[in-house]
Each structure stands twice: as C-alpha cells, then as structure tokens.
C-alpha cells in the first residue's frame, strides 16, 4: 500500500514535469511515431525480396518488432530513467538523499523517475503486435495469452536486471554511461529474430546477453512458432536475474557507504 | 534521560586515489592507481543532549562533513561507536531515518523543474506522513521560514536563498527529532544567513529538536550555538561553551583608547603591545592577566576620552586554534 502511494507520488510528479514542457512532449511523441514507422517500413522492404527470413514470415517478424518496442517502451518509461538518475546522482553527491529516506534504496532507485511519453512506444508496439496477429489469423486462447504475458514479464525482468547490474558499477567507477550504451547496442539486435544471426552471435544473445528471451521467445510463443528454448525458462531466468542483480546492488551500496566522501 | 547523540572514539579513514598533475601522470594513473590513506575522523568522542544546538567547527577538510555523514547513517565508520536516539545510524533502519534529517547546503533534493510543493508531496508519501500532520507541518514551516508563495513556483526560478529555505522545509517535513545541518548558510547573502539562523533558533525552540550544525561563518555559530565542538585534521580540539573557547584560546585582550589630544605613549613595561595608532585612536594588546594593570596605567597616564576592553574577534580566535598557536 505504502509502496503504491510512493510510486504514484513519483508518477504524479513525472507527469507534471513532462507536461510542463509541451513542445518537448509533442516533439518526443512525433519522434516515437517516426521511429516505429521507419522500422516497420524497413521490415516491409526486406520482405518484399523474400517471403521468409530464417523461417519467419513478415507478420511474425512484425509481432516480434512489436514486442521489441513494447519492452523498449516499458524500459524507457519506468526503468531506465530511474537508474540513469542513480548514475548522475552518485556523481553529484545527491544520491545521499536517497539513502536518507526510510524506504529500501533499491525500491526508491528504480521507481523514482518516469518518462511518460515513452508510453507511446508501448502503445504502438502493442498495435503492431495486434496487426501482425490479425493478419496471421492467429487463434489466441486465454492460455496462450497468459503464457505470453508471463514470458514478457520474464523478459522485462531480465532487461531490468542487466541494466541494474550495469548501473551498480557506478559505485566503483562513477562514470558508467558508456557501459549502459553497450547494453543498448545488444538490445537493438532484438529487433530481429535471433535465428537470423550467425551461430556464435546467437549463442551470445541467448546465454550471455539473453536478448533472445526478451523478444524472440515471446514472439515465438504467441505466433505459435516452435520455441527456441523451453518457455518456462524465460520467467525463471527473469527471477534469477532479479535476485542476482539485487544482491549485486547491495554489495555496491555497501561499497558506497564505506568509501564515498 | 540518555543523550540524543553519543559518539565514542569515532574513526573514519578513506583510501583515495592519488595522482600528480599533468598528462603523463594521468595516463599512468589509468593503468596503475596509487592510493593514499586519509584520516578524515581520527578518534573523536562527544555527547549531545536533547534539544541542544551544537556548532561543529573546523577548517575545510577537518572531517566535519564526514562525521555528520556517519551520524546520519550514510557512511560506515572505520572504528568506534555511535548511538543516536538509541539507534546505530549505519544500520539505516527506517525508524531511525524517519527521526533524523541531514540537510546539505550544497546539495539539493528538490525536483528542479517543479514547484517545491510537488517535491513535498513525494516526501510526504516516502515518509508516510498523514494528511493532518502534513498540513500542520507545512503551515508551521511556511510561517517560520516565511515561505509565502515560494512553494508554488518552479524551483529553478527561485533565488539561491529562497531555494535554501524550501530545501530546509523539504528536509523537515517529517518533523525529525535530530537535525544535522551541513553548511546551511553557504553562499547566501548576509540577510538570508540571518533569516536561516533565526529560523533554526525558532525551530529549536518550537519543536525541542536537537541540532548539530557545521558552518564556515562565525556569525552562524555565535548566533546559534552556546556550545561548540572544534575539530581539526580529524581530532577533537575543543568541546564546550563558546565563551570558554575564547577564554582558552585568546589569552589576551584588546584595549582601545581614544585620546583627547595627541601625546606620547607611556612605557608599557613589555606588558602590552601597541597594535596600531590611528590619529587619536590607539589599540594595544595585553595578556589576560596583565590587562587590568595595563588599563589602569593607561587611564592614569593618558588624557583619555574613551576606553574599551574586548576579547579578540571570534574569527581570530578560531584561526589561532587551527594554527595550533593556542595553549
């Protein structure tokens, strides 16, 4: 209950902040629409030369692209703004104010900032998924939908964990923006199914930077394609990743509180 | 009643990277860092009773901020024991953090683009303050700090002094019982410093909160704290009444006389030193024990229009303490 109140107070402040700059809000929304439009157009161009890409049809690839933007939207709305704030606050020294609050620091550090207009990515992503599924004439049962949501939640948990772990490095190195950039590069490979990549890269994207679990596996689940790995692995890896990242955060924090000045 | 703050043999050492200036040294330090041990706090002990206002003095780098950070739970000490309100600060228990505040004059917590009132609502949720208490507190702080319409303007539009006032209010919404104020008046003009001081005094009187503050400005300390703790290079130099500090570290008095007409000065037997002669105003410095005799001699031997005997200014005393000239 208390947590809900805290998060909604932050959300309220974020909405106020965003709407204070209307021109920026409009510009960002436009950028979002153009971004996704170009990506869908790109897919259409590729599939005008071929009807299949490593076994994926255009509609299935669209669903995958939709999943990519959906996850990206969630991350950029709710997760990365807060974590980026941690990085800049540690440098400025205002992170102290987070530690002075009677709320677990990880909770506060990951729910403080929202960039609301990224919700547009979430909605556009959802729309592309819907269009793809309709054109596939896919039969979506409640069961399949539930599994899809579970797999998606697992995927978001994986993204969040990796991002959190990279952010935690700030307690040792202070400047870590470039490290989170590397993650973004890997994440970008998730616009396409992992099957299109060469063997070694596919392995890397499945087991090291598990981008496969974030977009390919959910898209396979809902379009009825043969899954890459056992589906139940996605939420499981999500939970394990969260636990590991939280543990790493605590280690980083204890370094901060014993070493900072 | 046990003291609100009890510090015993507090030690905090840091290991900091060290490198010489210049490009070559920079490159070298990327590959192999040299480290140096800094003894920020080196075995200090003191207690602060409920409702006391204590000034924490020391030159830059003396360890004041480090000590405040340990007390507010941000840093783990290297050694020693600290008890504040019955808690060990660095356990950072929620109940402890709800009862204290640390306000840093150089670091802001408010949302830059939003009016302070919106940041206040976030703090209200974070500290779980209920509506009635919140309203009462905001009213009290608005009155004491004369906030007026400052709360509804975006923080970025406020002047430095106005911003400090709303920062103070933000840090006090949860009505903490112990206040750690780190340079709360830094960079403010004299009038605003005065306002902040009056506020701290009034807040202390109104709520009975315990206050430990650091400041560069002697005026702050003189106005606020009857008791001062002086630290330098991590060690405690003095803990006691402000008056006692002057007594102990200023073993001389300054005697200023205004003459009726220009005359030669009498022989002062080496008991006093002439500091300045400006027209008819003569200033001499005499040892504390010699001061009455010197004053007597000046009065009997000179045509005096006016005479005053004063302790040297606090700044001078403190300066002397830090230079280690004291007894």
Tab-separated table of N, CA and C in Angstrom, chain A residues 90-216:
chain	number	residue	atom	x	y	z
A	90	UNK	N	24.938	9.847	-8.077
A	90	UNK	CA	26.147	9.398	-7.386
A	90	UNK	C	27.277	10.381	-7.691
A	91	UNK	N	27.299	10.843	-8.944
A	91	UNK	CA	28.356	11.773	-9.315
A	91	UNK	C	28.187	13.125	-8.617
A	92	UNK	N	26.945	13.597	-8.547
A	92	UNK	CA	26.708	14.908	-7.927
A	92	UNK	C	26.707	14.859	-6.400
A	93	UNK	N	26.587	13.641	-5.868
A	93	UNK	CA	26.555	13.513	-4.416
A	93	UNK	C	25.158	13.574	-3.835
A	94	UNK	N	24.149	13.798	-4.681
A	94	UNK	CA	22.789	13.876	-4.146
A	94	UNK	C	22.172	12.502	-3.916
A	95	UNK	N	22.915	11.448	-4.283
A	95	UNK	CA	22.412	10.096	-4.002
A	95	UNK	C	22.251	9.899	-2.490
A	96	UNK	N	22.997	10.681	-1.727
A	96	UNK	CA	22.858	10.644	-0.271
A	96	UNK	C	21.406	10.808	0.163
A	97	UNK	N	20.683	11.665	-0.552
A	97	UNK	CA	19.288	11.907	-0.161
A	97	UNK	C	18.417	10.664	-0.357
A	98	UNK	N	18.810	9.801	-1.295
A	98	UNK	CA	18.078	8.543	-1.469
A	98	UNK	C	18.299	7.653	-0.250
A	99	UNK	N	19.556	7.609	0.191
A	99	UNK	CA	19.891	6.740	1.326
A	99	UNK	C	19.322	7.270	2.636
A	100	UNK	N	18.943	8.534	2.655
A	100	UNK	CA	18.404	9.115	3.887
A	100	UNK	C	16.903	8.862	4.039
A	101	UNK	N	16.294	8.262	3.012
A	101	UNK	CA	14.858	8.028	3.073
A	101	UNK	C	14.560	6.673	3.720
A	102	UNK	N	13.480	6.623	4.501
A	102	UNK	CA	13.169	5.375	5.229
A	102	UNK	C	12.490	4.337	4.347
A	103	UNK	N	13.016	4.145	3.145
A	103	UNK	CA	12.457	3.206	2.176
A	103	UNK	C	13.652	2.473	1.571
A	104	UNK	N	13.528	1.159	1.287
A	104	UNK	CA	14.672	0.450	0.707
A	104	UNK	C	15.224	1.200	-0.508
A	105	UNK	N	16.543	1.337	-0.543
A	105	UNK	CA	17.152	2.188	-1.573
A	105	UNK	C	16.916	1.651	-2.977
A	106	UNK	N	16.831	0.330	-3.117
A	106	UNK	CA	16.633	-0.244	-4.448
A	106	UNK	C	15.242	0.110	-4.975
A	107	UNK	N	14.268	0.060	-4.089
A	107	UNK	CA	12.901	0.418	-4.475
A	107	UNK	C	12.853	1.866	-4.952
A	108	UNK	N	13.446	2.734	-4.139
A	108	UNK	CA	13.429	4.164	-4.463
A	108	UNK	C	14.223	4.434	-5.746
A	109	UNK	N	15.350	3.747	-5.882
A	109	UNK	CA	16.212	3.996	-7.035
A	109	UNK	C	15.618	3.503	-8.330
A	110	UNK	N	14.663	2.574	-8.259
A	110	UNK	CA	14.140	2.040	-9.513
A	110	UNK	C	12.716	2.489	-9.805
A	111	UNK	N	12.138	3.322	-8.955
A	111	UNK	CA	10.755	3.761	-9.212
A	111	UNK	C	10.597	5.272	-9.145
A	112	UNK	N	11.717	5.997	-9.172
A	112	UNK	CA	11.605	7.426	-8.909
A	112	UNK	C	11.261	8.282	-10.104
A	113	UNK	N	11.715	7.829	-11.269
A	113	UNK	CA	11.532	8.678	-12.442
A	113	UNK	C	10.725	7.951	-13.500
A	114	UNK	N	9.890	8.671	-14.164
A	114	UNK	CA	9.142	8.120	-15.291
A	114	UNK	C	9.246	9.106	-16.434
A	115	UNK	N	9.435	8.583	-17.625
A	115	UNK	CA	9.373	9.465	-18.780
A	115	UNK	C	8.108	9.054	-19.519
A	116	UNK	N	7.025	9.771	-19.225
A	116	UNK	CA	5.701	9.278	-19.594
A	116	UNK	C	5.482	9.125	-21.089
A	117	UNK	N	6.104	10.026	-21.883
A	117	UNK	CA	5.777	9.948	-23.305
A	117	UNK	C	6.245	8.668	-23.974
A	118	UNK	N	7.169	7.919	-23.331
A	118	UNK	CA	7.591	6.634	-23.892
A	118	UNK	C	6.453	5.610	-23.880
A	119	UNK	N	5.372	5.941	-23.158
A	119	UNK	CA	4.198	5.079	-23.192
A	119	UNK	C	3.718	4.929	-24.638
A	120	UNK	N	4.007	5.953	-25.441
A	120	UNK	CA	3.649	5.873	-26.867
A	120	UNK	C	4.290	4.651	-27.516
A	121	UNK	N	5.547	4.348	-27.177
A	121	UNK	CA	6.214	3.155	-27.707
A	121	UNK	C	5.463	1.888	-27.306
A	122	UNK	N	5.009	1.882	-26.050
A	122	UNK	CA	4.284	0.711	-25.552
A	122	UNK	C	3.007	0.513	-26.371
A	123	UNK	N	2.299	1.616	-26.599
A	123	UNK	CA	1.025	1.503	-27.311
A	123	UNK	C	1.230	1.143	-28.781
A	124	UNK	N	2.205	1.807	-29.407
A	124	UNK	CA	2.482	1.496	-30.815
A	124	UNK	C	2.960	0.061	-30.959
A	125	UNK	N	3.810	-0.382	-30.032
A	125	UNK	CA	4.291	-1.768	-30.037
A	125	UNK	C	3.115	-2.733	-29.948
A	126	UNK	N	2.201	-2.433	-29.026
A	126	UNK	CA	1.002	-3.272	-28.863
A	126	UNK	C	0.185	-3.309	-30.151
A	127	UNK	N	0.083	-2.141	-30.796
A	127	UNK	CA	-0.703	-2.070	-32.029
A	127	UNK	C	-0.085	-2.939	-33.127
A	128	UNK	N	1.258	-2.876	-33.232
A	128	UNK	CA	1.925	-3.679	-34.269
A	128	UNK	C	1.732	-5.170	-34.001
A	129	UNK	N	1.814	-5.548	-32.725
A	129	UNK	CA	1.572	-6.961	-32.371
A	129	UNK	C	0.169	-7.355	-32.818
A	130	UNK	N	-0.804	-6.491	-32.508
A	130	UNK	CA	-2.202	-6.795	-32.841
A	130	UNK	C	-2.382	-6.941	-34.352
A	131	UNK	N	-1.809	-5.996	-35.122
A	131	UNK	CA	-1.941	-6.053	-36.579
A	131	UNK	C	-1.338	-7.346	-37.124
A	132	UNK	N	-0.130	-7.669	-36.616
A	132	UNK	CA	0.546	-8.891	-37.056
A	132	UNK	C	-0.301	-10.123	-36.780
A	133	UNK	N	-0.870	-10.176	-35.575
A	133	UNK	CA	-1.656	-11.352	-35.179
A	133	UNK	C	-2.929	-11.460	-36.012
A	134	UNK	N	-3.557	-10.301	-36.294
A	134	UNK	CA	-4.785	-10.326	-37.089
A	134	UNK	C	-4.475	-10.835	-38.500
A	135	UNK	N	-3.367	-10.324	-39.068
A	135	UNK	CA	-3.023	-10.752	-40.429
A	135	UNK	C	-2.618	-12.220	-40.485
A	136	UNK	N	-2.100	-12.719	-39.365
A	136	UNK	CA	-1.760	-14.147	-39.292
A	136	UNK	C	-3.005	-14.991	-39.077
A	137	UNK	N	-4.107	-14.326	-38.730
A	137	UNK	CA	-5.342	-15.003	-38.313
A	137	UNK	C	-5.047	-15.998	-37.202
A	138	UNK	N	-4.211	-15.574	-36.266
A	138	UNK	CA	-3.793	-16.449	-35.172
A	138	UNK	C	-4.952	-16.661	-34.204
A	139	UNK	N	-5.048	-17.899	-33.703
A	139	UNK	CA	-6.058	-18.207	-32.687
A	139	UNK	C	-5.436	-17.989	-31.307
A	140	UNK	N	-5.767	-16.886	-30.650
A	140	UNK	CA	-5.162	-16.612	-29.346
A	140	UNK	C	-6.130	-17.043	-28.247
A	141	UNK	N	-5.780	-18.126	-27.576
A	141	UNK	CA	-6.615	-18.555	-26.446
A	141	UNK	C	-6.151	-17.832	-25.193
A	142	UNK	N	-6.975	-17.901	-24.152
A	142	UNK	CA	-6.599	-17.285	-22.873
A	142	UNK	C	-5.293	-17.885	-22.376
A	143	UNK	N	-5.166	-19.186	-22.573
A	143	UNK	CA	-3.951	-19.884	-22.134
A	143	UNK	C	-2.712	-19.314	-22.805
A	144	UNK	N	-2.758	-19.177	-24.129
A	144	UNK	CA	-1.597	-18.658	-24.864
A	144	UNK	C	-1.286	-17.226	-24.426
A	145	UNK	N	-2.357	-16.420	-24.259
A	145	UNK	CA	-2.159	-15.037	-23.837
A	145	UNK	C	-1.468	-14.982	-22.473
A	146	UNK	N	-1.893	-15.860	-21.566
A	146	UNK	CA	-1.311	-15.870	-20.220
A	146	UNK	C	0.169	-16.243	-20.284
A	147	UNK	N	0.476	-17.263	-21.075
A	147	UNK	CA	1.877	-17.681	-21.220
A	147	UNK	C	2.694	-16.526	-21.803
A	148	UNK	N	2.115	-15.863	-22.823
A	148	UNK	CA	2.797	-14.735	-23.461
A	148	UNK	C	3.126	-13.641	-22.429
A	149	UNK	N	2.129	-13.296	-21.588
A	149	UNK	CA	2.356	-12.263	-20.570
A	149	UNK	C	3.454	-12.696	-19.605
A	150	UNK	N	3.397	-13.984	-19.205
A	150	UNK	CA	4.417	-14.494	-18.293
A	150	UNK	C	5.818	-14.386	-18.895
A	151	UNK	N	5.926	-14.759	-20.148
A	151	UNK	CA	7.220	-14.720	-20.841
A	151	UNK	C	7.704	-13.272	-20.974
A	152	UNK	N	6.745	-12.368	-21.280
A	152	UNK	CA	7.087	-10.941	-21.393
A	152	UNK	C	7.604	-10.381	-20.074
A	153	UNK	N	6.901	-10.721	-18.999
A	153	UNK	CA	7.327	-10.250	-17.677
A	153	UNK	C	8.740	-10.741	-17.383
A	154	UNK	N	8.995	-12.003	-17.734
A	154	UNK	CA	10.341	-12.553	-17.571
A	154	UNK	C	11.353	-11.736	-18.357
A	155	UNK	N	10.982	-11.401	-19.598
A	155	UNK	CA	11.884	-10.631	-20.454
A	155	UNK	C	12.194	-9.262	-19.863
A	156	UNK	N	11.152	-8.578	-19.387
A	156	UNK	CA	11.367	-7.257	-18.787
A	156	UNK	C	12.246	-7.377	-17.544
A	157	UNK	N	12.011	-8.448	-16.770
A	157	UNK	CA	12.825	-8.657	-15.568
A	157	UNK	C	14.294	-8.841	-15.940
A	158	UNK	N	14.531	-9.550	-17.050
A	158	UNK	CA	15.922	-9.753	-17.487
A	158	UNK	C	16.560	-8.420	-17.881
A	159	UNK	N	15.821	-7.625	-18.673
A	159	UNK	CA	16.361	-6.327	-19.085
A	159	UNK	C	16.674	-5.470	-17.862
A	160	UNK	N	15.697	-5.407	-16.954
A	160	UNK	CA	15.878	-4.583	-15.767
A	160	UNK	C	17.099	-5.037	-14.971
A	161	UNK	N	17.258	-6.346	-14.828
A	161	UNK	CA	18.371	-6.871	-14.022
A	161	UNK	C	19.716	-6.496	-14.626
A	162	UNK	N	19.805	-6.655	-15.957
A	162	UNK	CA	21.079	-6.332	-16.595
A	162	UNK	C	21.366	-4.842	-16.421
A	163	UNK	N	20.334	-4.036	-16.649
A	163	UNK	CA	20.500	-2.585	-16.536
A	163	UNK	C	20.888	-2.193	-15.106
A	164	UNK	N	20.230	-2.836	-14.156
A	164	UNK	CA	20.534	-2.544	-12.753
A	164	UNK	C	21.976	-2.924	-12.419
A	165	UNK	N	22.394	-4.092	-12.907
A	165	UNK	CA	23.756	-4.545	-12.620
A	165	UNK	C	24.776	-3.576	-13.211
A	166	UNK	N	24.509	-3.123	-14.452
A	166	UNK	CA	25.433	-2.177	-15.077
A	166	UNK	C	25.444	-0.851	-14.319
A	167	UNK	N	24.263	-0.423	-13.866
A	167	UNK	CA	24.173	0.817	-13.093
A	167	UNK	C	24.952	0.702	-11.786
A	168	UNK	N	24.871	-0.467	-11.182
A	168	UNK	CA	25.527	-0.671	-9.894
A	168	UNK	C	27.041	-0.450	-9.988
A	169	UNK	N	27.569	-0.658	-11.187
A	169	UNK	CA	29.009	-0.425	-11.372
A	169	UNK	C	29.403	1.009	-11.022
A	170	UNK	N	28.410	1.901	-10.999
A	170	UNK	CA	28.694	3.299	-10.686
A	170	UNK	C	29.359	3.442	-9.306
A	171	UNK	N	29.076	2.526	-8.416
A	171	UNK	CA	29.638	2.631	-7.070
A	171	UNK	C	31.150	2.384	-7.073
A	172	UNK	N	31.635	1.778	-8.147
A	172	UNK	CA	33.087	1.585	-8.265
A	172	UNK	C	33.725	2.588	-9.218
A	173	UNK	N	33.021	2.835	-10.324
A	173	UNK	CA	33.687	3.580	-11.401
A	173	UNK	C	33.175	4.994	-11.635
A	174	UNK	N	32.066	5.347	-10.947
A	174	UNK	CA	31.474	6.677	-11.042
A	174	UNK	C	30.917	7.033	-12.433
A	175	UNK	N	31.720	6.914	-13.479
A	175	UNK	CA	31.159	7.206	-14.816
A	175	UNK	C	30.867	5.907	-15.535
A	176	UNK	N	29.586	5.614	-15.762
A	176	UNK	CA	29.275	4.335	-16.403
A	176	UNK	C	28.328	4.469	-17.587
A	177	UNK	N	28.090	5.691	-18.062
A	177	UNK	CA	27.136	5.875	-19.171
A	177	UNK	C	27.510	5.017	-20.365
A	178	UNK	N	28.816	4.915	-20.643
A	178	UNK	CA	29.247	4.163	-21.812
A	178	UNK	C	28.948	2.683	-21.680
A	179	UNK	N	28.986	2.193	-20.447
A	179	UNK	CA	28.710	0.779	-20.238
A	179	UNK	C	27.237	0.485	-20.531
A	180	UNK	N	26.336	1.383	-20.106
A	180	UNK	CA	24.926	1.133	-20.394
A	180	UNK	C	24.646	1.277	-21.891
A	181	UNK	N	25.465	2.089	-22.574
A	181	UNK	CA	25.351	2.201	-24.033
A	181	UNK	C	25.591	0.847	-24.703
A	182	UNK	N	26.584	0.111	-24.185
A	182	UNK	CA	26.893	-1.206	-24.752
A	182	UNK	C	25.674	-2.110	-24.673
A	183	UNK	N	24.992	-2.025	-23.548
A	183	UNK	CA	23.803	-2.850	-23.404
A	183	UNK	C	22.760	-2.484	-24.457
A	184	UNK	N	22.600	-1.178	-24.672
A	184	UNK	CA	21.618	-0.719	-25.659
A	184	UNK	C	21.930	-1.311	-27.045
A	185	UNK	N	23.227	-1.393	-27.374
A	185	UNK	CA	23.630	-1.968	-28.659
A	185	UNK	C	23.179	-3.424	-28.778
A	186	UNK	N	23.414	-4.193	-27.699
A	186	UNK	CA	22.974	-5.579	-27.722
A	186	UNK	C	21.454	-5.664	-27.805
A	187	UNK	N	20.812	-4.783	-27.056
A	187	UNK	CA	19.351	-4.801	-27.019
A	187	UNK	C	18.784	-4.546	-28.417
A	188	UNK	N	19.445	-3.677	-29.185
A	188	UNK	CA	18.978	-3.345	-30.530
A	188	UNK	C	18.923	-4.570	-31.462
A	189	UNK	N	19.776	-5.576	-31.173
A	189	UNK	CA	19.741	-6.783	-32.011
A	189	UNK	C	18.398	-7.494	-31.858
A	190	UNK	N	17.653	-7.152	-30.807
A	190	UNK	CA	16.369	-7.811	-30.540
A	190	UNK	C	15.256	-7.406	-31.484
A	191	UNK	N	15.530	-6.495	-32.426
A	191	UNK	CA	14.505	-6.150	-33.420
A	191	UNK	C	14.255	-7.289	-34.389
A	192	UNK	N	15.229	-8.188	-34.488
A	192	UNK	CA	15.104	-9.307	-35.416
A	192	UNK	C	15.198	-10.613	-34.647
A	193	UNK	N	14.619	-11.675	-35.193
A	193	UNK	CA	14.717	-12.977	-34.515
A	193	UNK	C	16.173	-13.416	-34.416
A	194	UNK	N	16.552	-14.036	-33.312
A	194	UNK	CA	17.955	-14.441	-33.143
A	194	UNK	C	18.396	-15.446	-34.196
A	195	UNK	N	17.405	-16.172	-34.797
A	195	UNK	CA	17.768	-17.181	-35.796
A	195	UNK	C	18.508	-16.595	-36.986
A	196	UNK	N	18.336	-15.289	-37.272
A	196	UNK	CA	18.985	-14.734	-38.460
A	196	UNK	C	20.474	-14.475	-38.241
A	197	UNK	N	20.906	-14.533	-36.991
A	197	UNK	CA	22.319	-14.224	-36.716
A	197	UNK	C	23.185	-15.469	-36.840
A	198	UNK	N	24.489	-15.300	-37.098
A	198	UNK	CA	25.382	-16.465	-37.153
A	198	UNK	C	25.427	-17.187	-35.807
A	199	UNK	N	25.845	-18.439	-35.847
A	199	UNK	CA	25.781	-19.311	-34.675
A	199	UNK	C	26.360	-18.677	-33.400
A	200	UNK	N	27.594	-18.163	-33.530
A	200	UNK	CA	28.270	-17.652	-32.318
A	200	UNK	C	27.505	-16.487	-31.720
A	201	UNK	N	26.970	-15.593	-32.583
A	201	UNK	CA	26.248	-14.429	-32.078
A	201	UNK	C	24.934	-14.865	-31.435
A	202	UNK	N	24.322	-15.900	-32.043
A	202	UNK	CA	23.069	-16.409	-31.487
A	202	UNK	C	23.312	-16.944	-30.067
A	203	UNK	N	24.413	-17.673	-29.908
A	203	UNK	CA	24.746	-18.203	-28.585
A	203	UNK	C	24.947	-17.055	-27.587
A	204	UNK	N	25.670	-16.046	-28.066
A	204	UNK	CA	25.948	-14.887	-27.207
A	204	UNK	C	24.642	-14.211	-26.788
A	205	UNK	N	23.731	-14.076	-27.746
A	205	UNK	CA	22.480	-13.364	-27.479
A	205	UNK	C	21.474	-14.225	-26.714
A	206	UNK	N	21.753	-15.497	-26.586
A	206	UNK	CA	20.853	-16.354	-25.822
A	206	UNK	C	21.360	-16.549	-24.399
A	207	UNK	N	22.669	-16.743	-24.277
A	207	UNK	CA	23.179	-17.154	-22.974
A	207	UNK	C	23.974	-16.096	-22.220
A	208	UNK	N	24.522	-15.122	-22.934
A	208	UNK	CA	25.320	-14.105	-22.239
A	208	UNK	C	24.502	-12.818	-22.059
A	209	UNK	N	24.118	-12.225	-23.182
A	209	UNK	CA	23.167	-11.121	-23.118
A	209	UNK	C	21.839	-11.671	-23.614
A	210	UNK	N	20.998	-12.176	-22.718
A	210	UNK	CA	19.879	-13.004	-23.168
A	210	UNK	C	18.782	-12.199	-23.878
A	211	UNK	N	19.173	-11.540	-24.956
A	211	UNK	CA	18.223	-10.764	-25.739
A	211	UNK	C	17.156	-11.688	-26.344
A	212	UNK	N	17.548	-12.948	-26.640
A	212	UNK	CA	16.610	-13.910	-27.216
A	212	UNK	C	15.351	-14.042	-26.350
A	213	UNK	N	15.551	-14.030	-25.036
A	213	UNK	CA	14.412	-14.199	-24.130
A	213	UNK	C	13.507	-12.968	-24.094
A	214	UNK	N	14.048	-11.859	-24.545
A	214	UNK	CA	13.305	-10.609	-24.413
A	214	UNK	C	12.358	-10.411	-25.593
A	215	UNK	N	12.797	-10.761	-26.802
A	215	UNK	CA	11.897	-10.558	-27.949
A	215	UNK	C	11.569	-11.845	-28.722
A	216	UNK	N	12.598	-12.639	-29.025
A	216	UNK	CA	12.345	-13.806	-29.875
A	216	UNK	C	11.395	-14.798	-29.197
